[in-house]
Amino acid sequence: MFYGNDEIGSTGGPLFFVIDILKPASQAVVVSLLLIVGFVFANLRSLLPHKLGVSWFTVISVIFTRLVLIPGICAGTLILLHFAAILPADPSLVFVAMLQTICPTNIDILIISQLNQHAVEETAVIIFWMYLCSIGTLLMWTTLFAYIVAIPV
């Protein structure tokens, strides 16, 4: 018997047991990642980069590049596409695309460095300071993007 796309994972479908098993597991993924990150932060010798062999210049340059330079370039590109009418006229789509560029580095990098057991403390310290600085940059970029999207095309 042939099942359509909407019937495969439906209540009576042949793969319903797989979906039924994956639902609780998918809800536990975020909690598991946060526990791992919390464990890494708890085992840090210090939250100051120079005590772990990382210079402040490295931390500041990584934070500036990820939270100021890359969003500026991406936002400029999106603004040009928005005002050239290449993107759809939906302002919420443009706003969400702009918001995607300003998010700090994902904690998955910390998980990858922990799994490879390479520069775990250094990565954790950089991500900690990046998330701390992102409080201000997220506010700044979100305000700017909301103002830009409100300008009629």
PDB file of C-alpha atoms in Angstrom:
ATOM      1  CA  MET A   1       0.000   0.000   0.000  1.00  0.00           C
ATOM      2  CA  PHE A   2       1.263   3.470  -0.866  1.00  0.00           C
ATOM      3  CA  TYR A   3       1.221   6.082   1.902  1.00  0.00           C
ATOM      4  CA  GLY A   4       1.212   9.807   1.168  1.00  0.00           C
ATOM      5  CA  ASN A   5       3.584  12.205   2.922  1.00  0.00           C
ATOM      6  CA  ASP A   6       0.964  13.171   5.465  1.00  0.00           C
ATOM      7  CA  GLU A   7       0.107   9.569   6.307  1.00  0.00           C
ATOM      8  CA  ILE A   8       3.588   8.139   7.001  1.00  0.00           C
ATOM      9  CA  GLY A   9       3.988   9.712  10.435  1.00  0.00           C
ATOM     10  CA  SER A  10       0.313  10.063  11.220  1.00  0.00           C
ATOM     11  CA  THR A  11      -1.411   8.196  14.042  1.00  0.00           C
ATOM     12  CA  GLY A  12      -2.136   5.089  11.990  1.00  0.00           C
ATOM     13  CA  GLY A  13       0.917   5.314   9.724  1.00  0.00           C
ATOM     14  CA  PRO A  14       3.717   2.744   9.536  1.00  0.00           C
ATOM     15  CA  LEU A  15       6.357   5.045  11.048  1.00  0.00           C
ATOM     16  CA  PHE A  16       4.286   6.427  13.892  1.00  0.00           C
ATOM     17  CA  PHE A  17       6.303   4.511  16.488  1.00  0.00           C
ATOM     18  CA  VAL A  18       9.497   6.282  15.317  1.00  0.00           C
ATOM     19  CA  ILE A  19       7.910   9.700  15.678  1.00  0.00           C
ATOM     20  CA  ASP A  20       6.441   8.674  19.022  1.00  0.00           C
ATOM     21  CA  ILE A  21       9.920   7.724  20.259  1.00  0.00           C
ATOM     22  CA  LEU A  22      11.654  10.846  18.898  1.00  0.00           C
ATOM     23  CA  LYS A  23       9.275  13.396  20.444  1.00  0.00           C
ATOM     24  CA  PRO A  24      10.524  13.061  24.054  1.00  0.00           C
ATOM     25  CA  ALA A  25      14.116  12.728  22.861  1.00  0.00           C
ATOM     26  CA  SER A  26      13.878  15.946  20.858  1.00  0.00           C
ATOM     27  CA  GLN A  27      12.542  17.796  23.877  1.00  0.00           C
ATOM     28  CA  ALA A  28      15.536  16.691  25.933  1.00  0.00           C
ATOM     29  CA  VAL A  29      18.203  17.862  23.466  1.00  0.00           C
ATOM     30  CA  VAL A  30      18.270  21.515  24.521  1.00  0.00           C
ATOM     31  CA  VAL A  31      18.298  20.631  28.203  1.00  0.00           C
ATOM     32  CA  SER A  32      21.160  18.184  27.644  1.00  0.00           C
ATOM     33  CA  LEU A  33      23.209  20.770  25.757  1.00  0.00           C
ATOM     34  CA  LEU A  34      22.677  23.352  28.481  1.00  0.00           C
ATOM     35  CA  LEU A  35      23.746  20.840  31.129  1.00  0.00           C
ATOM     36  CA  ILE A  36      26.949  20.126  29.216  1.00  0.00           C
ATOM     37  CA  VAL A  37      27.693  23.832  28.802  1.00  0.00           C
ATOM     38  CA  GLY A  38      26.977  24.447  32.482  1.00  0.00           C
ATOM     39  CA  PHE A  39      29.352  21.627  33.385  1.00  0.00           C
ATOM     40  CA  VAL A  40      32.079  23.178  31.227  1.00  0.00           C
ATOM     41  CA  PHE A  41      31.563  26.617  32.811  1.00  0.00           C
ATOM     42  CA  ALA A  42      31.558  25.115  36.300  1.00  0.00           C
ATOM     43  CA  ASN A  43      34.911  23.436  35.686  1.00  0.00           C
ATOM     44  CA  LEU A  44      36.667  26.542  34.375  1.00  0.00           C
ATOM     45  CA  ARG A  45      39.685  27.648  36.313  1.00  0.00           C
ATOM     46  CA  SER A  46      38.864  31.283  35.619  1.00  0.00           C
ATOM     47  CA  LEU A  47      36.532  33.423  33.523  1.00  0.00           C
ATOM     48  CA  LEU A  48      39.390  35.818  32.792  1.00  0.00           C
ATOM     49  CA  PRO A  49      40.992  34.937  29.450  1.00  0.00           C
ATOM     50  CA  HIS A  50      44.569  35.920  30.333  1.00  0.00           C
ATOM     51  CA  LYS A  51      44.623  33.321  33.134  1.00  0.00           C
ATOM     52  CA  LEU A  52      43.908  30.606  30.536  1.00  0.00           C
ATOM     53  CA  GLY A  53      46.493  31.781  28.028  1.00  0.00           C
ATOM     54  CA  VAL A  54      44.097  33.708  25.795  1.00  0.00           C
ATOM     55  CA  SER A  55      44.832  37.383  25.267  1.00  0.00           C
ATOM     56  CA  TRP A  56      42.167  40.030  25.667  1.00  0.00           C
ATOM     57  CA  PHE A  57      42.952  41.138  22.115  1.00  0.00           C
ATOM     58  CA  THR A  58      41.874  37.715  20.821  1.00  0.00           C
ATOM     59  CA  VAL A  59      38.665  37.762  22.830  1.00  0.00           C
ATOM     60  CA  ILE A  60      37.787  41.318  21.785  1.00  0.00           C
ATOM     61  CA  SER A  61      38.590  40.697  18.117  1.00  0.00           C
ATOM     62  CA  VAL A  62      36.459  37.522  18.031  1.00  0.00           C
ATOM     63  CA  ILE A  63      33.572  39.324  19.742  1.00  0.00           C
ATOM     64  CA  PHE A  64      33.864  42.383  17.484  1.00  0.00           C
ATOM     65  CA  THR A  65      33.978  40.260  14.352  1.00  0.00           C
ATOM     66  CA  ARG A  66      31.030  38.066  15.321  1.00  0.00           C
ATOM     67  CA  LEU A  67      28.771  40.657  16.936  1.00  0.00           C
ATOM     68  CA  VAL A  68      29.564  43.842  14.979  1.00  0.00           C
ATOM     69  CA  LEU A  69      31.407  43.234  11.708  1.00  0.00           C
ATOM     70  CA  ILE A  70      29.564  40.169  10.348  1.00  0.00           C
ATOM     71  CA  PRO A  71      26.076  41.515  11.226  1.00  0.00           C
ATOM     72  CA  GLY A  72      27.000  44.846   9.642  1.00  0.00           C
ATOM     73  CA  ILE A  73      28.013  43.194   6.379  1.00  0.00           C
ATOM     74  CA  CYS A  74      24.996  40.882   6.333  1.00  0.00           C
ATOM     75  CA  ALA A  75      22.612  43.681   7.292  1.00  0.00           C
ATOM     76  CA  GLY A  76      24.023  45.900   4.558  1.00  0.00           C
ATOM     77  CA  THR A  77      23.468  43.150   2.022  1.00  0.00           C
ATOM     78  CA  LEU A  78      19.924  42.520   3.238  1.00  0.00           C
ATOM     79  CA  ILE A  79      19.139  46.244   3.211  1.00  0.00           C
ATOM     80  CA  LEU A  80      20.331  46.516  -0.376  1.00  0.00           C
ATOM     81  CA  LEU A  81      18.222  43.511  -1.360  1.00  0.00           C
ATOM     82  CA  HIS A  82      15.234  44.937   0.538  1.00  0.00           C
ATOM     83  CA  PHE A  83      15.369  48.386  -1.071  1.00  0.00           C
ATOM     84  CA  ALA A  84      16.123  46.924  -4.514  1.00  0.00           C
ATOM     85  CA  ALA A  85      12.861  44.959  -4.147  1.00  0.00           C
ATOM     86  CA  ILE A  86      14.662  41.645  -4.696  1.00  0.00           C
ATOM     87  CA  LEU A  87      13.399  40.310  -1.377  1.00  0.00           C
ATOM     88  CA  PRO A  88       9.650  40.001  -0.873  1.00  0.00           C
ATOM     89  CA  ALA A  89       7.915  43.100   0.445  1.00  0.00           C
ATOM     90  CA  ASP A  90       7.071  41.353   3.714  1.00  0.00           C
ATOM     91  CA  PRO A  91       8.843  43.391   6.430  1.00  0.00           C
ATOM     92  CA  SER A  92       8.675  40.563   8.976  1.00  0.00           C
ATOM     93  CA  LEU A  93      10.647  38.275   6.627  1.00  0.00           C
ATOM     94  CA  VAL A  94      13.366  40.882   6.203  1.00  0.00           C
ATOM     95  CA  PHE A  95      13.423  41.544   9.956  1.00  0.00           C
ATOM     96  CA  VAL A  96      13.807  37.840  10.776  1.00  0.00           C
ATOM     97  CA  ALA A  97      16.557  37.465   8.157  1.00  0.00           C
ATOM     98  CA  MET A  98      18.373  40.383   9.760  1.00  0.00           C
ATOM     99  CA  LEU A  99      17.919  38.912  13.258  1.00  0.00           C
ATOM    100  CA  GLN A 100      19.556  35.676  12.121  1.00  0.00           C
ATOM    101  CA  THR A 101      22.801  37.557  11.472  1.00  0.00           C
ATOM    102  CA  ILE A 102      23.147  39.080  14.941  1.00  0.00           C
ATOM    103  CA  CYS A 103      22.927  35.977  17.109  1.00  0.00           C
ATOM    104  CA  PRO A 104      26.130  35.109  18.970  1.00  0.00           C
ATOM    105  CA  THR A 105      28.071  31.961  18.204  1.00  0.00           C
ATOM    106  CA  ASN A 106      26.151  28.825  19.013  1.00  0.00           C
ATOM    107  CA  ILE A 107      27.098  26.700  21.996  1.00  0.00           C
ATOM    108  CA  ASP A 108      27.559  23.781  19.609  1.00  0.00           C
ATOM    109  CA  ILE A 109      31.121  24.985  19.014  1.00  0.00           C
ATOM    110  CA  LEU A 110      31.778  24.456  22.712  1.00  0.00           C
ATOM    111  CA  ILE A 111      30.337  20.932  22.472  1.00  0.00           C
ATOM    112  CA  ILE A 112      32.537  20.183  19.439  1.00  0.00           C
ATOM    113  CA  SER A 113      35.664  21.421  21.207  1.00  0.00           C
ATOM    114  CA  GLN A 114      34.767  19.347  24.268  1.00  0.00           C
ATOM    115  CA  LEU A 115      34.216  16.216  22.190  1.00  0.00           C
ATOM    116  CA  ASN A 116      37.588  16.722  20.487  1.00  0.00           C
ATOM    117  CA  GLN A 117      39.161  17.723  23.816  1.00  0.00           C
ATOM    118  CA  HIS A 118      40.857  20.679  22.186  1.00  0.00           C
ATOM    119  CA  ALA A 119      40.869  24.207  23.695  1.00  0.00           C
ATOM    120  CA  VAL A 120      37.722  23.611  25.742  1.00  0.00           C
ATOM    121  CA  GLU A 121      38.439  26.236  28.406  1.00  0.00           C
ATOM    122  CA  GLU A 122      39.553  28.838  25.874  1.00  0.00           C
ATOM    123  CA  THR A 123      36.419  28.301  23.780  1.00  0.00           C
ATOM    124  CA  ALA A 124      34.214  28.453  26.873  1.00  0.00           C
ATOM    125  CA  VAL A 125      35.728  31.739  28.010  1.00  0.00           C
ATOM    126  CA  ILE A 126      35.326  33.328  24.569  1.00  0.00           C
ATOM    127  CA  ILE A 127      31.709  32.163  24.316  1.00  0.00           C
ATOM    128  CA  PHE A 128      31.004  33.400  27.855  1.00  0.00           C
ATOM    129  CA  TRP A 129      32.296  36.887  27.070  1.00  0.00           C
ATOM    130  CA  MET A 130      30.536  36.851  23.695  1.00  0.00           C
ATOM    131  CA  TYR A 131      27.173  36.111  25.303  1.00  0.00           C
ATOM    132  CA  LEU A 132      27.832  38.778  27.917  1.00  0.00           C
ATOM    133  CA  CYS A 133      28.603  41.404  25.248  1.00  0.00           C
ATOM    134  CA  SER A 134      25.700  40.289  23.075  1.00  0.00           C
ATOM    135  CA  ILE A 135      23.265  41.842  25.545  1.00  0.00           C
ATOM    136  CA  GLY A 136      24.178  45.289  24.271  1.00  0.00           C
ATOM    137  CA  THR A 137      24.779  44.435  20.637  1.00  0.00           C
ATOM    138  CA  LEU A 138      21.503  42.545  20.285  1.00  0.00           C
ATOM    139  CA  LEU A 139      19.623  45.555  21.626  1.00  0.00           C
ATOM    140  CA  MET A 140      21.483  47.905  19.288  1.00  0.00           C
ATOM    141  CA  TRP A 141      21.046  45.779  16.146  1.00  0.00           C
ATOM    142  CA  THR A 142      17.401  44.920  16.876  1.00  0.00           C
ATOM    143  CA  THR A 143      16.514  48.588  17.329  1.00  0.00           C
ATOM    144  CA  LEU A 144      18.340  49.519  14.132  1.00  0.00           C
ATOM    145  CA  PHE A 145      16.724  46.703  12.146  1.00  0.00           C
ATOM    146  CA  ALA A 146      13.244  47.578  13.408  1.00  0.00           C
ATOM    147  CA  TYR A 147      13.808  51.172  12.283  1.00  0.00           C
ATOM    148  CA  ILE A 148      15.129  50.069   8.861  1.00  0.00           C
ATOM    149  CA  VAL A 149      12.285  47.628   8.205  1.00  0.00           C
ATOM    150  CA  ALA A 150       9.738  50.307   9.143  1.00  0.00           C
ATOM    151  CA  ILE A 151      11.004  52.538   6.282  1.00  0.00           C
ATOM    152  CA  PRO A 152       8.706  52.046   3.287  1.00  0.00           C
ATOM    153  CA  VAL A 153      10.274  50.571   0.158  1.00  0.00           C
TER     154      VAL A 153
END
